[in-house]
Short mmCIF file of C-alpha atoms and ligand atoms in Angstrom, two decimals:
data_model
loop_
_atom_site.label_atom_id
_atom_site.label_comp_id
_atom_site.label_asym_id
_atom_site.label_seq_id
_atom_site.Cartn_x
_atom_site.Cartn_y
_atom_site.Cartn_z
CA UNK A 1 0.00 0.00 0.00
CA UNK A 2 0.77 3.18 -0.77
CA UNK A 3 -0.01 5.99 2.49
CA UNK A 4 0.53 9.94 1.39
CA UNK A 5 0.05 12.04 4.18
CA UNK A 6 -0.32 16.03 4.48
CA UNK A 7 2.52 15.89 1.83
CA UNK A 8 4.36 19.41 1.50
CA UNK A 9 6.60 20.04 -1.10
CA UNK A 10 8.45 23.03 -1.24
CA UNK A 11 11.04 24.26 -3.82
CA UNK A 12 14.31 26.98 -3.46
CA UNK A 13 14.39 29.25 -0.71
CA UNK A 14 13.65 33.25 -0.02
CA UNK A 15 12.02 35.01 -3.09
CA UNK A 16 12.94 31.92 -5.44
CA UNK A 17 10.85 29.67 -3.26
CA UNK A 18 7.73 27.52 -5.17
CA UNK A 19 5.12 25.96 -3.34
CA UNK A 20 4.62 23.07 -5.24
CA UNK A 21 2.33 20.78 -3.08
CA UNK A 22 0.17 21.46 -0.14
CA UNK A 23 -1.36 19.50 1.61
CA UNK A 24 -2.27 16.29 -0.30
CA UNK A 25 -3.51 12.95 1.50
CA UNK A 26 -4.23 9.34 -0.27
CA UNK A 27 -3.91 5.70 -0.06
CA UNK A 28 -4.03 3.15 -2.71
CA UNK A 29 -4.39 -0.06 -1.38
CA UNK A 30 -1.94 -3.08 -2.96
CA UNK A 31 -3.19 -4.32 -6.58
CA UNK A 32 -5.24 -0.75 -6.94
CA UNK A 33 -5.22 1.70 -9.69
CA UNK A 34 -5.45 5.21 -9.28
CA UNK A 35 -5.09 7.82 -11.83
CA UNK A 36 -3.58 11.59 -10.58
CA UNK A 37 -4.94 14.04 -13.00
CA UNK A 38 -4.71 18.29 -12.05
CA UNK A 39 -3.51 21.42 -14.14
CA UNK A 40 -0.44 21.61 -16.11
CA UNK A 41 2.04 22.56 -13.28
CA UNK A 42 0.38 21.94 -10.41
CA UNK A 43 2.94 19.55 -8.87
CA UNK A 44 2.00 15.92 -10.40
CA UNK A 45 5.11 15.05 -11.35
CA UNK A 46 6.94 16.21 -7.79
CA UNK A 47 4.44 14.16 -5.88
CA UNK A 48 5.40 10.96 -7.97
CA UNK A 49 9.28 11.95 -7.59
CA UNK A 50 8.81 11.66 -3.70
CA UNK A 51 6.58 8.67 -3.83
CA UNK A 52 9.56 7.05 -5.53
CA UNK A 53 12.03 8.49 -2.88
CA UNK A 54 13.70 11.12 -5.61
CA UNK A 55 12.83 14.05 -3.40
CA UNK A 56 12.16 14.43 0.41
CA UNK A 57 8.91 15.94 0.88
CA UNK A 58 9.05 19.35 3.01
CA UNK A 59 6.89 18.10 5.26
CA UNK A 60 4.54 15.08 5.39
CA UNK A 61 4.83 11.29 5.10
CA UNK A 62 4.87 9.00 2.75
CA UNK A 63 4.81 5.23 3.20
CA UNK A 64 4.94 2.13 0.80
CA UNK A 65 4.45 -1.31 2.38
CA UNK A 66 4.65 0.28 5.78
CA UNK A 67 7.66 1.39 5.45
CA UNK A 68 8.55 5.68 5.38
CA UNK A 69 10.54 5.98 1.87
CA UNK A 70 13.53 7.26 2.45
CA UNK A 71 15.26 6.48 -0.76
CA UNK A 72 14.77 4.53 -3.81
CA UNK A 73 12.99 1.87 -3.39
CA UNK A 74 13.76 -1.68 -5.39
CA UNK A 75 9.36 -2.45 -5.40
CA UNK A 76 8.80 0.77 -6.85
CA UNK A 77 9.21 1.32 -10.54
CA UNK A 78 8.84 4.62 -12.23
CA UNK A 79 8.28 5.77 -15.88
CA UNK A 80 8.10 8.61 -17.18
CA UNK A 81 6.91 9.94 -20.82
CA UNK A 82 10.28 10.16 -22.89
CA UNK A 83 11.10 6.14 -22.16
CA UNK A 84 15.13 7.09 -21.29
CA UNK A 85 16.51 4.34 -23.41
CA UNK A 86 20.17 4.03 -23.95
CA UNK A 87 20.22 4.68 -27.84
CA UNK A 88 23.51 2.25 -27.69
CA UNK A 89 21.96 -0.50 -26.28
CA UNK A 90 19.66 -3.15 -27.53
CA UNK A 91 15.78 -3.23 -26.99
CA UNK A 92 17.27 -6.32 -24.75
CA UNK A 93 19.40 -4.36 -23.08
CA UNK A 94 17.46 -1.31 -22.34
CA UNK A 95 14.74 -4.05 -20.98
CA UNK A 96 17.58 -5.69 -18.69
CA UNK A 97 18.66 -2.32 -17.68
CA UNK A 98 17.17 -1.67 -14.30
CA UNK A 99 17.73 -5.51 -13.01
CA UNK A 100 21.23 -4.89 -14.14
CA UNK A 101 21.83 -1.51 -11.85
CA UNK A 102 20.51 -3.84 -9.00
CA UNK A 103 22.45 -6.55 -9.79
CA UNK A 104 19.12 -9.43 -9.79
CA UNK A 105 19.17 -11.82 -12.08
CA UNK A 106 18.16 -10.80 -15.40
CA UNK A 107 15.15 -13.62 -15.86
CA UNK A 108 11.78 -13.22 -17.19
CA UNK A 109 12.63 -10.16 -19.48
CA UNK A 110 12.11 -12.30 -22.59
CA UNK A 111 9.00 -13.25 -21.68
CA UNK A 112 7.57 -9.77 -20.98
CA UNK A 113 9.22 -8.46 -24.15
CA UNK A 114 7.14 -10.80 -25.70
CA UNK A 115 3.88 -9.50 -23.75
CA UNK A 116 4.60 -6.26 -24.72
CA UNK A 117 4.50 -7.09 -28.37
CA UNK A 118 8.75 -6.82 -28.73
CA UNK A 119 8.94 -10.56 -29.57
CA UNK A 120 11.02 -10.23 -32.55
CA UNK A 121 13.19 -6.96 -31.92
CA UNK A 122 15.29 -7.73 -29.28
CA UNK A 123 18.52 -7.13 -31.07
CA UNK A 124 16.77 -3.85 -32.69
CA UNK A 125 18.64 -0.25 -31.36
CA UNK A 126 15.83 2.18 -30.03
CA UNK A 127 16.59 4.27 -33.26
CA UNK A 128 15.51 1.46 -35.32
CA UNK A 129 11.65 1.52 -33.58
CA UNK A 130 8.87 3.56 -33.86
CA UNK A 131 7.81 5.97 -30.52
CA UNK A 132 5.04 3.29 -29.51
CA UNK A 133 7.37 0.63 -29.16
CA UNK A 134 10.29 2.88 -27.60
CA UNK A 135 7.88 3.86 -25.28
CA UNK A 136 6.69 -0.24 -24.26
CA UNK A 137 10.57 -0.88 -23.90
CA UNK A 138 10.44 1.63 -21.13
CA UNK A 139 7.49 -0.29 -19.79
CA UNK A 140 8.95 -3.61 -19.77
CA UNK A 141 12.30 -2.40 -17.99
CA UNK A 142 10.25 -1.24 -15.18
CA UNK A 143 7.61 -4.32 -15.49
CA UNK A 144 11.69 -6.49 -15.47
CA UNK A 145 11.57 -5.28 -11.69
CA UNK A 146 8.51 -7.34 -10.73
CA UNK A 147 7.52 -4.21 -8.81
CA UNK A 148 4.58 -3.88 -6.11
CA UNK A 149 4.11 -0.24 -6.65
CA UNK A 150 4.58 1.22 -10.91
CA UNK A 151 4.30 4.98 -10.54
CA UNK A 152 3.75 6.13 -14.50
CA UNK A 153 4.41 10.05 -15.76
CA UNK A 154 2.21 10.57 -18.63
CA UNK A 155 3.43 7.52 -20.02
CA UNK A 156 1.24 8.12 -23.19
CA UNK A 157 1.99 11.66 -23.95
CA UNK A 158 2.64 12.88 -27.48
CA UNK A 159 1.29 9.64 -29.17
CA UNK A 160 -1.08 8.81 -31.32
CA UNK A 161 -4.63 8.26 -30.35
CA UNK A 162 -4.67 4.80 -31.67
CA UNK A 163 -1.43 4.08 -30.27
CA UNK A 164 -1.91 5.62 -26.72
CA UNK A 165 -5.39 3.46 -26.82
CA UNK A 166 -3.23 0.44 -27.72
CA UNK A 167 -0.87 1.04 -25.15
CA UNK A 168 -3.48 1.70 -22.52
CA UNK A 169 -4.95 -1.57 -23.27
CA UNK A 170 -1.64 -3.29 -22.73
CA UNK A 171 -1.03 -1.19 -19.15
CA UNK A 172 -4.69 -2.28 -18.43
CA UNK A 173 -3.78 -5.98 -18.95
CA UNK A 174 -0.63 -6.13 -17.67
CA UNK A 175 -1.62 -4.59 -14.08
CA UNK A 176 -4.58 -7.81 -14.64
CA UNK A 177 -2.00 -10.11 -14.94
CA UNK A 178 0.86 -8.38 -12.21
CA UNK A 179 -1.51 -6.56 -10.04
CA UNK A 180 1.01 -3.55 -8.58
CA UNK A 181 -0.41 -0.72 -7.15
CA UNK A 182 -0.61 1.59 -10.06
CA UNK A 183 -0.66 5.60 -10.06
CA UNK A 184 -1.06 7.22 -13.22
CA UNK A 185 -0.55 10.93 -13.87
CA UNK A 186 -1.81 12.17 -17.16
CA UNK A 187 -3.45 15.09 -18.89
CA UNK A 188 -5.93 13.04 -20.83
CA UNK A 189 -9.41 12.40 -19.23
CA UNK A 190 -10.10 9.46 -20.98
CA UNK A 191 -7.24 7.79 -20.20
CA UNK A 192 -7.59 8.76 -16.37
CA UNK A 193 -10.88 6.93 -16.70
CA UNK A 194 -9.95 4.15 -18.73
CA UNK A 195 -7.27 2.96 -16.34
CA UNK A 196 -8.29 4.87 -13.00
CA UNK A 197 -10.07 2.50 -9.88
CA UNK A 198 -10.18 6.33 -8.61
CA UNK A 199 -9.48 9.34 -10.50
CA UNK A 200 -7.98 11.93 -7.86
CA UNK A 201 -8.47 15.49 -9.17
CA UNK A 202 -6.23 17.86 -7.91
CA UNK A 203 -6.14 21.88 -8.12
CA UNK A 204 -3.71 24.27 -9.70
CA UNK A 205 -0.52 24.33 -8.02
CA UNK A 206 -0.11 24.46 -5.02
CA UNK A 207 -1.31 21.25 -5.41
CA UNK A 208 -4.39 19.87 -3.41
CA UNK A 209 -7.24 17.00 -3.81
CA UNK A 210 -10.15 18.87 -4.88
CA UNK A 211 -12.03 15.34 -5.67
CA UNK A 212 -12.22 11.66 -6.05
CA UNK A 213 -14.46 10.16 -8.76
CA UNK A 214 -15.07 6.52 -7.52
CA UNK A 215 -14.74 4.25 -10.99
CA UNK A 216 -15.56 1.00 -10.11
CA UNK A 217 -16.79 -0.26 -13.56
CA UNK A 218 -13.30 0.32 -15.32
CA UNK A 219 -10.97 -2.42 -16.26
CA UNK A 220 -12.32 -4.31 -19.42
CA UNK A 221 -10.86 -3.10 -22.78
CA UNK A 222 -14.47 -1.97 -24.05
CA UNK A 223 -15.21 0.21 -21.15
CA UNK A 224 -14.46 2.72 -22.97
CA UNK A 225 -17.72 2.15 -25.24
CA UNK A 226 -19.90 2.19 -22.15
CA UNK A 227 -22.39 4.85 -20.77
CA UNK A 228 -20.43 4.74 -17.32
CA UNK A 229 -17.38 5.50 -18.97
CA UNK A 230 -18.67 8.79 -21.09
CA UNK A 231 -20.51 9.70 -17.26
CA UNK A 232 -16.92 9.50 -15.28
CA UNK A 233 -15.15 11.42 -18.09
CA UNK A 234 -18.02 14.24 -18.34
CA UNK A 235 -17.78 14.13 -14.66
CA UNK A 236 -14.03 14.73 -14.40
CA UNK A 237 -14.19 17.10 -17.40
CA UNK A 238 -16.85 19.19 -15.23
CA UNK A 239 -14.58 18.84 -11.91
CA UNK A 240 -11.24 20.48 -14.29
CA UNK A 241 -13.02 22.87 -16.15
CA UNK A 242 -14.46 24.42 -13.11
CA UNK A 243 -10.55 24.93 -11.68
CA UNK A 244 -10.04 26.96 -14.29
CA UNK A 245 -9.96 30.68 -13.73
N1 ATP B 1 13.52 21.09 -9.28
C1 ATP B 1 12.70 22.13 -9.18
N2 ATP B 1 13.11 23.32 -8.73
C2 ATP B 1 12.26 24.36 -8.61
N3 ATP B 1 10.97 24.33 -8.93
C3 ATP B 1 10.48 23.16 -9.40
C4 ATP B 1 11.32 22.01 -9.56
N4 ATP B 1 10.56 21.00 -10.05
C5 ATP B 1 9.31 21.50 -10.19
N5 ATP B 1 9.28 22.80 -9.81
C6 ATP B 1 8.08 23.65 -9.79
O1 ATP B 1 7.08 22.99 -9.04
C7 ATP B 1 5.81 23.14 -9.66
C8 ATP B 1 5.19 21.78 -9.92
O2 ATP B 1 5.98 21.07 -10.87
P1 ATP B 1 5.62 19.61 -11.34
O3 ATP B 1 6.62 19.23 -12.37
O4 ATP B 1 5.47 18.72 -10.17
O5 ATP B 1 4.20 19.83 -12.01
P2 ATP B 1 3.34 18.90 -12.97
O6 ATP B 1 1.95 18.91 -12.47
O7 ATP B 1 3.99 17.59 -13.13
O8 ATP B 1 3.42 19.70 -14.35
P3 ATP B 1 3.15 19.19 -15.84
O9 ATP B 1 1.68 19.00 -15.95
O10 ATP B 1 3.63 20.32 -16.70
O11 ATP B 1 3.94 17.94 -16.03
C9 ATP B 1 6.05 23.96 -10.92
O12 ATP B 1 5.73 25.30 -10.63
C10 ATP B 1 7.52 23.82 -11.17
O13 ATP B 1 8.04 24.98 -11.78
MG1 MG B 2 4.73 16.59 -14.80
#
């Protein structure tokens, strides 16, 4: 589980000072999926960074498994929207990557290569593939980990629609088959809905939950299609539009 309490994040001191997050609370529970969605700006990203131990929050406490973070943790994976592949190494090796930094055995990445659709390029160069499939080579090194928690920063940003679809499908089934605890920030309503348990809305920075849209019909690939669906998404739409100033 995943514990964020009366998290504070402050940036630079005196006149150069940015209050980036103010007092944000929320839980997701082990095998949940919860999407972050808020204002360009408003601090998405930093709360991610110190759910993955990157940055210390300024005040606050954050706790996965129990545990305070005080560091990187090896159960939590993180990805963020330009994949950071190694353009020198292999679609392999990128995959291997993160098992290889913590020294653990480099087993199983084959396998979710081929999940991820990668079957046959493992001995491509990221040049050699299109975004789409850059981007599910960042997914699979972080899937490599076997991680409880997968914290995702607009993972889908500046694709396609057809290919962000496709690879929401693919995040969809692979949190059916690994069941982390998945948070999701992302500008797209839709895709907060489509993958979202609970679709936290949060308000221009400083950062705050202004509301939680309870989506308990989500998690089949036609959702999307269904009445529920359009209702959560005009619901959310409603919730952002009103933030606005
Ligand atoms: N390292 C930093 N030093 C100083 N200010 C920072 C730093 N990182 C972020 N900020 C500021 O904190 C605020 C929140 O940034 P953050 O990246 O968390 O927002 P975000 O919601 O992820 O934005 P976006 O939607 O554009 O991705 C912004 O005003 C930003 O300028
Ligand atoms: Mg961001």
């Amino acid at each position: 589980m995943i514990s964020v309490e009366g998290l504070r994040i402050e940036y630079g001191r005196g006149r150069r000072r940015t209050l980036a997050v103010e007092r944000v609370d929320f839980r997701v529970a082990d095998g949940e999926f919860v999407s972050l969605i808020g204002p360009s700006g408003c601090g998405k990203t930093s709360i991610l960074l110190a759910i993955d131990g990157i940055i210390r929050p300024t005040a606050g406490r954050i706790t996965v498994q129990g545990e305070e973070v005080r560091g990187v943790r090896r159960d939590v994976a993180f990805i963020t929207q330009d994949a950071g592949l190694l353009p020198w190494k292999t679609v392999r090796g990128n995959a291997e990557l993160a098992l290889r930094l913590q020294r653990r055995p480099r087993e199983g990445v084959r396998e979710i290569l081929r999940t991820l659709g990668l079957g046959g390029f493992e001995n491509r160069y990221p040049a050699e593939l299109s975004e789409g499939m850059r981007r599910r080579v960042g997914i699979a090194r972080a899937l490599a980990l076997r991680p409880e928690v997968f914290l995702m920063d607009e993972p889908m940003a500046n694709l396609d629609t057809l290919t962000r679809e496709r690879i929401q499908e693919i995040i969809l089934s692979l949190w059916h088959m690994y069941r982390f605890a998945g948070v999701l920030v992302t500008h797209d309503i839709e895709e907060a809905a489509f993958l979202g348990q609970r679709i936290i809305i949060l308000s221009p920075r400083p950062a705050r939950v202004v509301e939680v849209i309870e989506n308990p019909d989500m998690g089949g690939v036609e959702y999307r299609r269904s009445p529920e669906f359009y209702r959560v998404v005009t619901r959310a739409r409603e919730i952002l539009k009103s933030l606005e100033t």
